[in-house]
Coordinates of C-alpha atoms in Angstrom, one line a residue:
Chain G
X25 CA -17.8 158.2 53.1
X26 CA -20.9 156.4 53.8
X27 CA -21.3 155.1 57.3
X28 CA -22.0 151.3 57.6
X29 CA -24.1 150.3 60.4
X30 CA -22.2 147.8 62.6
X31 CA -23.7 144.2 62.7
X32 CA -23.7 142.2 65.9
X33 CA -21.7 139.1 65.3
X34 CA -20.0 136.2 67.0
X35 CA -17.0 138.3 67.1
X36 CA -18.6 140.8 69.4
X37 CA -19.1 138.2 72.2
X38 CA -15.5 137.1 71.8
X39 CA -14.3 140.8 72.0
X40 CA -16.6 141.9 74.7
X41 CA -18.0 144.6 72.4
X42 CA -21.6 143.4 72.4
X43 CA -22.8 146.6 74.1
X44 CA -21.0 148.9 71.7
X45 CA -22.4 147.3 68.7
X46 CA -25.9 146.7 70.0
X47 CA -26.1 150.2 71.2
X48 CA -25.4 151.4 67.5
X49 CA -27.3 148.7 65.6
X50 CA -30.2 147.8 67.3
X51 CA -31.0 150.4 70.0
X52 CA -29.9 153.5 68.0
X53 CA -28.4 154.9 71.3
X54 CA -25.4 154.7 73.4
X55 CA -25.0 151.6 75.7
X56 CA -24.9 153.1 79.2
X57 CA -21.6 152.8 80.7
X58 CA -21.0 150.4 83.5
X59 CA -19.8 152.6 86.0
X60 CA -22.6 155.1 85.7
X61 CA -25.0 152.7 87.2
X62 CA -25.6 152.5 91.0
X63 CA -24.3 149.5 92.9
X64 CA -27.2 147.5 94.0
X65 CA -27.7 143.9 95.3
X66 CA -30.6 141.9 94.4
X67 CA -31.6 138.9 96.3
X68 CA -32.8 135.8 94.4
X69 CA -34.1 132.8 96.4
X70 CA -33.7 129.2 95.3
X71 CA -35.8 126.9 97.2
X72 CA -35.6 123.1 96.3
X73 CA -37.1 119.9 97.9
X74 CA -36.2 116.5 96.5
X75 CA -40.0 115.4 97.0
X76 CA -41.6 118.1 95.4
X77 CA -41.9 116.2 92.1
X78 CA -40.9 112.5 91.6
X79 CA -39.5 110.9 88.5
X80 CA -43.0 110.2 87.3
X81 CA -43.7 113.9 87.5
X82 CA -46.1 113.5 90.3
X83 CA -46.3 116.5 92.5
X84 CA -46.5 116.8 96.2
X85 CA -48.7 119.8 96.9
X86 CA -47.8 119.9 100.6
X87 CA -44.2 120.0 99.8
X88 CA -44.8 122.8 97.1
X89 CA -46.8 124.9 99.7
X90 CA -43.8 124.6 102.1
X91 CA -41.5 125.7 99.4
X92 CA -43.8 128.8 98.5
X93 CA -43.7 129.8 102.3
X94 CA -40.1 129.6 102.5
X95 CA -39.8 131.6 99.2
X96 CA -42.1 134.4 100.4
X97 CA -40.3 134.8 103.6
X98 CA -36.9 134.9 102.4
X99 CA -37.9 137.2 99.5
X100 CA -39.5 139.8 101.7
X101 CA -37.9 139.2 105.2
X102 CA -41.4 139.1 106.8
X103 CA -42.3 136.6 109.4
X104 CA -45.3 134.9 107.7
X105 CA -46.8 134.6 104.2
X106 CA -49.8 137.0 105.0
X107 CA -47.4 139.6 105.9
X108 CA -45.1 138.7 103.0
X109 CA -47.9 139.0 100.3
X110 CA -49.1 142.3 102.2
X111 CA -45.6 143.7 101.7
X112 CA -45.7 143.0 98.0
X113 CA -49.4 143.9 97.1
X114 CA -52.3 145.9 98.5
X115 CA -55.3 144.0 99.9
X116 CA -57.6 145.7 97.4
X117 CA -55.3 145.3 94.4
X118 CA -56.5 143.1 91.3
X119 CA -53.8 140.9 90.9
X120 CA -52.7 139.2 87.7
X121 CA -51.0 135.7 87.8
X122 CA -48.9 135.5 84.6
X123 CA -47.9 131.8 84.1
X124 CA -46.4 130.2 80.7
X125 CA -49.5 128.9 79.3
X126 CA -48.2 126.6 76.5
X127 CA -45.1 124.4 75.7
X128 CA -43.5 123.5 78.8
X129 CA -46.3 125.5 80.7
X130 CA -45.9 126.4 84.3
X131 CA -47.3 123.5 86.2
X132 CA -51.1 124.1 87.2
X133 CA -50.2 123.1 90.8
X134 CA -47.6 125.9 91.2
X135 CA -50.3 128.5 89.9
X136 CA -53.0 126.9 92.3
X137 CA -50.6 127.0 95.4
X138 CA -49.8 130.8 94.6
X139 CA -53.5 131.4 94.4
X140 CA -54.5 129.7 97.5
X141 CA -51.7 131.4 99.4
X142 CA -52.9 134.8 98.3
X143 CA -56.4 133.9 99.4
X144 CA -55.0 132.7 102.7
X145 CA -53.5 136.2 103.1
X146 CA -56.9 137.7 102.6
X147 CA -57.0 138.6 99.0
X148 CA -60.5 137.6 97.6
X149 CA -60.8 135.3 94.8
X150 CA -62.4 137.8 92.6
X151 CA -59.3 140.1 92.8
X152 CA -57.0 137.2 91.6
X153 CA -56.9 136.7 87.6
X154 CA -55.1 134.9 84.9
X155 CA -53.2 137.9 83.3
X156 CA -51.6 136.1 80.3
X157 CA -52.3 138.4 77.4
X158 CA -52.6 142.2 77.4
X159 CA -56.2 142.6 77.8
X160 CA -56.0 140.9 81.0
X161 CA -53.0 142.8 82.3
X162 CA -54.5 146.1 81.7
X163 CA -57.3 145.4 84.2
X164 CA -54.6 144.3 87.0
X165 CA -52.8 146.6 89.6
X166 CA -50.1 144.1 90.5
X167 CA -48.7 141.2 88.5
X168 CA -47.0 138.1 89.7
X169 CA -44.9 136.4 87.0
X170 CA -44.7 132.6 87.2
X171 CA -42.8 131.4 84.1
X172 CA -41.4 128.0 83.6
X173 CA -37.7 127.7 83.3
X174 CA -36.6 126.9 79.9
X175 CA -33.9 127.5 77.1
X176 CA -35.3 128.9 73.9
X177 CA -33.9 128.3 70.4
X178 CA -34.6 131.8 69.1
X179 CA -33.6 133.8 72.2
X180 CA -31.2 131.7 74.1
X181 CA -33.5 131.9 77.1
X182 CA -37.3 132.0 77.2
X183 CA -38.0 132.4 80.9
X184 CA -38.7 135.6 82.8
X185 CA -38.4 138.5 80.3
X186 CA -40.0 136.5 77.6
X187 CA -43.1 135.6 79.6
X188 CA -44.5 139.0 79.0
X189 CA -44.0 138.8 75.1
X190 CA -47.7 138.5 74.6
X191 CA -48.2 142.0 76.1
X192 CA -46.3 143.4 73.1
X193 CA -49.2 142.5 70.8
X194 CA -46.5 141.5 68.2
X195 CA -44.4 138.5 69.6
X196 CA -42.7 137.6 66.3
X197 CA -41.3 141.2 66.2
X198 CA -39.2 140.3 69.2
X199 CA -37.1 137.6 67.6
X200 CA -33.8 137.7 65.9
X201 CA -31.6 140.8 66.9
X202 CA -34.9 142.4 68.2
X203 CA -34.9 139.7 71.0
X204 CA -32.5 142.2 72.6
X205 CA -35.5 144.5 73.0
X206 CA -37.7 142.1 75.2
X207 CA -37.1 144.4 78.2
X208 CA -38.9 147.2 76.7
X209 CA -42.3 145.2 77.0
X210 CA -41.7 145.5 80.9
X211 CA -41.8 149.2 80.4
X212 CA -45.1 149.6 78.6
X213 CA -47.4 151.8 80.4
X214 CA -49.9 149.1 81.4
X215 CA -47.0 146.8 82.7
X216 CA -44.4 149.2 84.1
X217 CA -43.9 148.8 87.9
X218 CA -46.7 146.2 88.3
X219 CA -44.7 143.3 88.8
X220 CA -44.4 142.5 92.4
X221 CA -42.7 139.0 92.4
X222 CA -41.0 136.9 89.8
X223 CA -41.5 133.1 90.8
X224 CA -40.0 130.8 88.3
X225 CA -41.4 127.2 88.2
X226 CA -38.2 125.4 88.2
X227 CA -39.5 122.0 88.9
X228 CA -38.7 120.4 85.6
X229 CA -36.6 122.9 83.4
X230 CA -35.7 122.5 79.7
X231 CA -31.8 123.3 79.0
X232 CA -32.1 123.0 75.1
X233 CA -34.2 123.1 72.1
X234 CA -37.0 125.3 73.8
X235 CA -39.9 126.0 73.8
X236 CA -40.8 122.6 72.5
X237 CA -40.5 120.1 75.0
X238 CA -37.6 117.4 74.7
X239 CA -37.2 115.2 77.7
X240 CA -33.6 114.4 76.9
X241 CA -32.8 118.0 78.1
X242 CA -35.3 118.2 81.0
X243 CA -34.6 117.0 84.5
X244 CA -36.0 117.2 88.0
X245 CA -34.4 120.4 89.6
X246 CA -37.5 120.5 91.9
X247 CA -37.0 124.2 92.6
X248 CA -38.8 127.7 93.0
X249 CA -36.7 130.6 91.9
X250 CA -37.8 133.8 93.1
X251 CA -37.2 137.5 93.6
X252 CA -38.4 141.1 92.9
X253 CA -35.8 142.0 90.4
X254 CA -36.8 140.2 87.1
X255 CA -33.3 140.6 85.5
X256 CA -31.5 138.9 88.6
X257 CA -33.9 136.0 88.6
X258 CA -33.3 135.6 84.9
X259 CA -29.6 135.8 85.5
X260 CA -29.7 133.1 87.9
X261 CA -32.0 131.0 85.8
X262 CA -29.5 131.4 82.8
X263 CA -26.6 130.3 85.2
X264 CA -28.6 127.0 86.1
X265 CA -29.3 126.3 82.4
X266 CA -25.6 127.0 81.2
X267 CA -24.3 124.7 84.0
X268 CA -26.7 122.0 83.3
X269 CA -25.5 122.0 79.6
X270 CA -22.1 121.6 80.7
X271 CA -22.9 118.5 82.8
X272 CA -24.8 116.8 80.0
X273 CA -22.1 117.6 77.2
X274 CA -19.0 117.1 79.7
X275 CA -17.8 120.3 78.0
X276 CA -18.7 123.9 77.6
X277 CA -22.0 124.1 75.6
X278 CA -23.0 127.8 75.3
X279 CA -26.7 128.7 74.5
X280 CA -26.9 129.5 70.9
X281 CA -27.9 132.1 70.1
X282 CA -26.5 134.0 73.0
X283 CA -29.3 135.5 75.3
X284 CA -28.6 139.1 74.7
X285 CA -32.0 140.1 76.0
X286 CA -30.7 139.6 79.7
X287 CA -27.7 142.1 79.5
X288 CA -30.0 144.6 77.6
X289 CA -32.7 144.4 80.1
X290 CA -30.2 145.5 82.7
X291 CA -28.1 148.0 80.7
X292 CA -30.6 149.6 78.5
X293 CA -33.9 149.2 80.2
X294 CA -33.0 149.4 83.8
X295 CA -35.1 146.5 84.9
X296 CA -32.4 145.2 87.3
X297 CA -29.0 143.7 87.4
X298 CA -27.5 140.9 85.3
X299 CA -24.3 141.0 87.1
X300 CA -23.7 137.9 89.3
X301 CA -21.7 139.8 91.5
X302 CA -24.6 142.1 92.4
X303 CA -26.9 139.2 93.2
X304 CA -27.2 137.5 96.5
X305 CA -28.3 134.1 96.0
X306 CA -30.4 132.6 99.1
X307 CA -30.5 128.9 98.6
X308 CA -32.4 126.5 100.9
X309 CA -33.3 122.9 100.9
X310 CA -32.1 120.1 98.5
X311 CA -28.6 120.9 97.3
X312 CA -27.9 118.1 95.0
X313 CA -26.6 119.6 91.4
X314 CA -27.7 123.1 92.6
X315 CA -25.7 124.4 89.3
X316 CA -24.9 127.7 91.1
Chain H
X20 CA -41.8 113.4 46.7
X21 CA -44.9 113.4 48.6
X22 CA -45.3 110.4 51.1
X23 CA -48.5 108.6 51.5
X24 CA -50.3 109.6 54.6
X25 CA -49.2 107.3 57.5
X26 CA -51.9 105.1 58.8
X27 CA -52.0 105.5 62.5
X28 CA -53.6 102.9 64.5
X29 CA -56.6 103.9 66.6
X30 CA -55.3 102.1 69.8
X31 CA -51.7 101.3 70.8
X32 CA -51.3 99.6 74.3
X33 CA -53.6 101.3 76.6
X34 CA -53.5 104.5 74.6
X35 CA -56.4 105.5 72.3
X36 CA -56.3 108.2 69.5
X37 CA -58.7 111.1 69.6
X38 CA -60.7 111.2 66.3
X39 CA -59.4 114.0 64.5
X40 CA -55.9 115.5 64.1
X41 CA -55.2 119.2 64.8
X42 CA -54.1 120.7 61.5
X43 CA -51.5 123.4 61.8
X44 CA -50.3 125.4 58.8
X45 CA -47.7 128.4 58.3
X46 CA -50.2 130.7 59.7
X47 CA -51.2 129.3 62.9
X48 CA -47.9 127.6 63.8
X49 CA -46.7 130.5 65.7
X50 CA -49.6 130.0 68.2
X51 CA -48.9 126.3 68.2
X52 CA -45.2 126.8 68.9
X53 CA -45.9 129.7 71.4
X54 CA -44.2 132.3 69.0
X55 CA -41.3 130.0 67.9
X56 CA -42.6 128.5 64.5
X57 CA -39.7 129.8 62.6
X58 CA -37.8 126.5 63.2
X59 CA -40.4 124.7 60.9
X60 CA -40.8 127.7 58.5
X61 CA -37.0 127.9 58.2
X62 CA -37.4 124.7 56.2
X63 CA -40.0 124.3 53.5
X64 CA -42.9 123.5 55.7
X65 CA -46.4 122.3 54.3
X66 CA -48.4 121.5 57.3
X67 CA -48.4 119.6 60.5
X68 CA -50.8 117.0 61.8
X69 CA -51.0 116.6 65.7
X70 CA -52.6 113.4 67.0
X71 CA -53.4 112.9 70.7
X72 CA -53.4 109.4 72.2
X73 CA -55.0 109.5 75.8
X74 CA -54.9 106.8 78.5
X75 CA -56.8 106.4 81.8
X76 CA -53.8 106.7 84.0
X77 CA -50.6 106.6 82.1
X78 CA -50.4 109.9 80.6
X79 CA -50.8 111.0 77.1
X80 CA -48.6 110.4 73.8
X81 CA -48.4 113.2 71.4
X82 CA -47.7 112.5 67.8
X83 CA -46.5 115.4 65.4
X84 CA -46.4 114.7 61.6
X85 CA -44.5 117.6 59.8
X86 CA -45.2 117.3 56.4
X87 CA -42.3 119.2 54.4
X88 CA -41.9 119.9 50.6
X89 CA -39.0 117.4 50.4
X90 CA -37.2 114.6 52.1
X91 CA -34.2 117.0 52.5
X92 CA -36.4 119.4 54.5
X93 CA -37.4 116.4 56.8
X94 CA -33.8 115.2 57.0
X95 CA -32.7 118.8 58.1
X96 CA -35.1 118.9 61.1
X97 CA -33.8 115.5 62.3
X98 CA -30.2 116.6 61.7
X99 CA -30.5 119.4 64.3
X100 CA -29.7 116.8 67.0
X101 CA -28.3 113.3 66.5
X102 CA -28.5 112.5 70.2
X103 CA -30.6 109.6 71.3
X104 CA -30.5 105.7 70.7
X105 CA -30.8 104.9 67.0
X106 CA -33.8 102.8 66.3
X107 CA -34.5 100.3 63.7
X108 CA -37.7 99.6 61.9
X109 CA -38.3 96.8 59.1
X110 CA -35.7 97.2 56.4
X111 CA -34.2 100.5 57.9
X112 CA -30.8 100.1 59.2
X113 CA -30.5 101.7 62.7
X114 CA -26.7 102.3 63.5
X115 CA -23.6 103.0 61.4
X116 CA -23.4 100.7 58.7
X117 CA -21.6 102.5 55.8
X118 CA -19.4 105.3 55.3
X119 CA -21.8 108.0 56.3
X120 CA -23.3 108.0 59.8
X121 CA -26.3 110.2 58.7
X122 CA -27.3 107.9 55.9
X123 CA -28.2 105.0 58.1
X124 CA -29.7 107.0 60.9
X125 CA -33.5 107.4 60.4
X126 CA -35.0 107.3 64.0
X127 CA -33.6 108.3 67.4
X128 CA -35.3 107.6 70.8
X129 CA -34.5 109.3 74.1
X130 CA -36.3 110.0 77.3
X131 CA -39.8 109.2 75.9
X132 CA -39.3 111.0 72.6
X133 CA -39.0 109.4 69.3
X134 CA -37.7 111.6 66.2
X135 CA -38.0 110.1 62.8
X136 CA -37.3 110.9 59.3
X137 CA -39.2 109.2 56.6
X138 CA -39.8 110.5 53.1
X139 CA -40.9 114.1 53.4
X140 CA -42.2 113.8 56.8
X141 CA -40.4 114.6 60.2
X142 CA -42.0 112.9 63.0
X143 CA -42.0 113.6 66.7
X144 CA -43.6 111.2 69.2
X145 CA -43.6 112.0 72.6
X146 CA -44.9 110.2 75.7
X147 CA -46.0 112.3 78.6
X148 CA -44.4 109.7 81.0
X149 CA -41.7 107.4 79.9
X150 CA -42.3 103.8 81.2
X151 CA -41.5 100.5 79.5
X152 CA -45.2 100.4 78.2
X153 CA -45.1 104.0 76.8
X154 CA -41.8 103.3 75.1
X155 CA -43.3 100.2 73.4
X156 CA -46.3 102.2 72.4
X157 CA -44.0 105.3 71.0
X158 CA -41.8 102.7 69.0
X159 CA -45.0 101.0 67.6
X160 CA -46.2 104.2 66.3
X161 CA -43.0 104.8 64.8
X162 CA -42.9 101.5 63.2
X163 CA -46.5 102.3 61.9
X164 CA -45.3 105.5 60.2
X165 CA -42.2 104.0 58.8
X166 CA -44.1 101.1 57.2
X167 CA -46.0 103.4 54.7
X168 CA -42.9 105.5 53.9
X169 CA -39.7 105.0 52.1
X170 CA -36.1 105.8 52.8
X171 CA -34.8 108.5 50.5
X172 CA -31.1 109.4 50.5
X173 CA -29.6 112.3 52.6
X174 CA -29.4 115.6 50.8
X175 CA -26.6 115.5 48.0
X176 CA -24.8 118.5 49.8
X177 CA -24.3 116.5 53.0
X178 CA -22.4 113.7 51.0
X179 CA -20.0 116.4 49.7
X180 CA -18.2 116.7 53.0
X181 CA -15.1 114.6 53.3
X182 CA -15.2 112.5 56.4
X183 CA -11.4 112.2 56.8
X184 CA -8.8 114.9 56.0
X185 CA -5.2 114.0 55.4
X186 CA -3.7 115.5 58.5
X187 CA -5.9 113.5 61.0
X188 CA -8.9 116.0 61.0
X189 CA -12.2 114.0 61.2
X190 CA -15.7 115.2 60.6
X191 CA -18.0 115.1 63.6
X192 CA -20.9 113.5 61.6
X193 CA -22.7 113.5 64.9
X194 CA -22.8 117.3 65.2
X195 CA -23.8 117.7 61.2
X196 CA -26.9 119.9 60.5
X197 CA -28.6 120.6 57.3
X198 CA -30.5 123.9 57.0
X199 CA -31.8 126.8 55.0
X200 CA -32.2 129.6 57.4
X201 CA -29.8 131.8 59.3
X202 CA -32.1 131.4 62.6
X203 CA -31.4 127.6 62.5
X204 CA -27.7 128.2 61.7
X205 CA -27.6 130.5 65.0
X206 CA -29.1 127.7 66.9
X207 CA -26.3 125.5 65.8
X208 CA -23.3 127.9 65.4
X209 CA -24.1 131.5 66.3
X210 CA -22.7 133.9 63.6
X211 CA -24.9 136.9 63.8
X212 CA -28.3 138.0 64.6
X213 CA -28.6 139.5 61.2
X214 CA -28.7 137.2 58.0
X215 CA -25.2 138.0 57.0
X216 CA -25.2 134.9 54.5
X217 CA -28.2 135.8 52.8
X218 CA -29.8 132.5 53.5
X219 CA -33.3 131.8 52.5
X220 CA -35.5 128.9 51.4
X221 CA -33.8 128.6 48.0
X222 CA -30.3 127.9 49.7
X223 CA -29.0 124.8 51.1
X224 CA -26.3 124.6 53.9
X225 CA -24.6 122.1 55.8
X226 CA -22.5 122.8 59.0
X227 CA -20.3 120.4 61.3
X228 CA -17.1 120.7 63.2
X229 CA -13.9 119.0 62.1
X230 CA -12.0 117.6 65.0
X231 CA -8.2 116.7 65.5
X232 CA -7.2 114.6 68.3
X233 CA -3.3 114.9 68.8
X234 CA -1.3 112.2 70.7
X235 CA -1.2 114.5 73.7
X236 CA -3.2 117.7 74.6
X237 CA -6.7 118.7 73.8
X238 CA -8.6 118.0 70.6
X239 CA -8.5 120.9 68.4
X240 CA -11.7 121.9 66.5
X241 CA -12.7 123.9 63.5
X242 CA -16.3 124.6 62.3
X243 CA -17.0 124.0 58.7
X244 CA -19.8 125.8 56.8
X245 CA -20.8 125.0 53.1
X246 CA -23.8 126.9 51.5
X247 CA -25.2 126.3 48.0
X248 CA -27.1 129.1 46.5
X249 CA -29.3 129.2 43.5
X250 CA -26.6 130.6 41.4
X251 CA -23.0 132.0 41.1
X252 CA -24.2 135.6 41.3
X253 CA -26.1 135.0 44.5
X254 CA -23.1 133.3 46.1
X255 CA -20.9 136.2 45.3
X256 CA -23.3 138.7 46.7
X257 CA -23.7 136.8 49.8
X258 CA -20.1 136.4 50.2
X259 CA -19.5 140.3 49.9
X260 CA -22.2 140.7 52.5
X261 CA -20.5 138.1 54.8
X262 CA -17.3 139.7 54.5
X263 CA -18.5 143.3 55.1
X264 CA -20.5 142.3 58.3
X265 CA -17.9 139.8 59.8
X266 CA -14.6 141.2 58.6
X267 CA -15.2 144.8 58.5
X268 CA -11.7 145.7 59.5
X269 CA -10.5 143.8 56.4
X270 CA -11.3 146.1 53.4
X271 CA -11.7 143.9 50.4
X272 CA -14.1 143.7 47.4
X273 CA -14.7 140.1 46.4
X274 CA -14.7 139.6 42.7
X275 CA -14.5 136.9 40.2
X276 CA -10.7 137.6 39.9
X277 CA -10.0 137.8 43.7
X278 CA -11.7 134.4 44.5
X279 CA -10.9 132.4 41.4
X280 CA -7.7 131.0 42.5
X281 CA -6.9 131.7 46.2
X282 CA -8.6 131.3 49.5
X283 CA -9.1 134.3 51.6
X284 CA -7.4 133.8 55.2
X285 CA -7.6 135.9 58.4
X286 CA -6.7 135.7 61.9
X287 CA -9.5 136.6 64.2
X288 CA -9.8 136.6 68.0
X289 CA -11.0 132.9 68.0
X290 CA -8.5 131.5 65.5
X291 CA -8.1 131.5 61.8
X292 CA -10.9 131.9 59.4
X293 CA -10.9 131.2 55.6
X294 CA -13.5 131.3 53.0
X295 CA -13.7 130.6 49.3
X296 CA -16.2 131.0 46.6
X297 CA -16.6 127.8 44.6
X298 CA -19.1 128.2 41.8
X299 CA -22.5 128.6 43.4
X300 CA -21.1 127.6 46.7
X301 CA -19.4 129.3 49.5
X302 CA -17.0 127.3 51.9
X303 CA -16.0 128.8 55.3
X304 CA -13.8 127.5 58.1
X305 CA -14.1 129.1 61.4
X306 CA -11.9 128.9 64.5
X307 CA -9.1 126.9 63.1
X308 CA -5.9 126.7 65.3
X309 CA -3.3 127.5 62.5
X310 CA -3.2 128.5 58.7
X311 CA -2.1 125.1 57.6
X312 CA -5.2 123.4 59.2
X313 CA -7.7 125.9 57.7
X314 CA -6.2 125.6 54.4
X315 CA -6.2 121.9 54.4
X316 CA -9.9 121.6 55.5
X317 CA -10.9 124.0 53.0
X318 CA -8.9 122.6 50.1
X319 CA -10.1 119.1 50.7
X320 CA -13.7 120.1 50.7
X321 CA -13.2 122.1 47.5
X322 CA -11.5 119.2 45.8
X323 CA -14.5 117.0 47.0
X324 CA -16.7 119.4 45.6
X325 CA -15.1 119.7 42.2
X326 CA -14.7 116.0 42.0
X327 CA -18.4 115.5 42.3
X328 CA -19.0 118.1 39.6
X329 CA -20.5 120.5 42.0
X330 CA -18.0 123.3 41.5
X331 CA -19.9 125.2 38.8

């Protein structure tokens, strides 16, 4: 009898068989068993300030700088930003900043604040580069991912994991069921192990219809979300987007299509944890509609 | 039908239009959409013209004119989200005025974004900052576009869906979407990452929930999907593929004989599902609370289809 390759469907999400079906149909390998993984805890910081951005989208740079300081100290456990940066990167590293550059882009102010903070820590300007795109990343020793928080109509979420899609050289091949494979880009030889910090610009996120902006689904969250585990950071971002959608509709409004790339980044590519019970969220600042 | 090119003003309020629009075609739309151009290519897309209006201190206004192959395609893009405040331009009714909600809604505004369906053009006009002045400018631009275009009827397939069904089920017209691509279907109602219904640009599809509000307790909902293929053979082939992928535990070869008289009904994890092949159409009801409801919704849709001569 001819074997029929299983197809991932809505029913897998209801039955909890996503892993089995994905393992067989997309990855061609067994989905690792949950219990085989080491128990880890990843810290994700959520630093918010009501004054970071007003309703007219005007940014307060001083507030943003303070939020970054708070973020760096909490992520690294160091006493000041200089020590924090130097615990993440080496003084002679060529450091690539990787913002989202188009359609709900990372705010320039966020990128500038990061760059200035690195320079204050003693990293010379000529060692700090824009690393969006594969050519630029190859020349870097360390990467700081700075995506904007947004839902994505093709992949569910289009924030952390998707931020490196241009490194693949073939972005459209990571859509449809292959969006589950977004994590493999983080394991490309010129990318693997280089990401020292993931800092998500969540000042004005988008919870539906991304990547095209739609102001009906954008709001002032006024936050920076950060960590060294990209999957944990993405998982927290996903939670915020999902909760905001519930608030908007007043009922459950799941992301469609479901963001299978997040669980796959954990269980197939070993990039970090997608389990909320293995993530320690450290929140500080504004707590209105935290959504966590 | 190809619409006249809208004549956009050079100045609106304090905003001035930059001279030449950016022209985006099916090749460079991926770059423009940051890799997500399939939304527009999932309809029959011709090209996109992007106009920028700039101001000294009130942010910019972006005007995107999506030129599609037919008014149905432009309607489809608007139908992906009926949220927002209906807007009336001269001669075009704004709100629910006749039997069908979608027939009267041509433009929707919310948060600084105006979305507009006129002829074969789908338009997005978005103010970077929403203020009373920017709203006025956005609506003025919408009016200028609507003035040079006509209001064609909504796609025929959309009108086949009964709004009310005997037992108290009502169509959620505010969640009704018209589409041709499985990627677009997945953004409305996730079915599978694979194209298990063989959708392509030659197909037409409409999906919406039916809702039943009982005297007490929570509302019940069933998702309805109707697909029209090029011909009966394509529909039969697609239904077999759908069955194999979605109902692999239920072995069945769908043939002319098995589908002619009876619907196929199954109990799944999330409720009852039923499908039927009706000429070149496939009708499917998902997540129904009981066999009676699923039968009622499917049969009423089938009878509407046959009554309107669409059953062959």
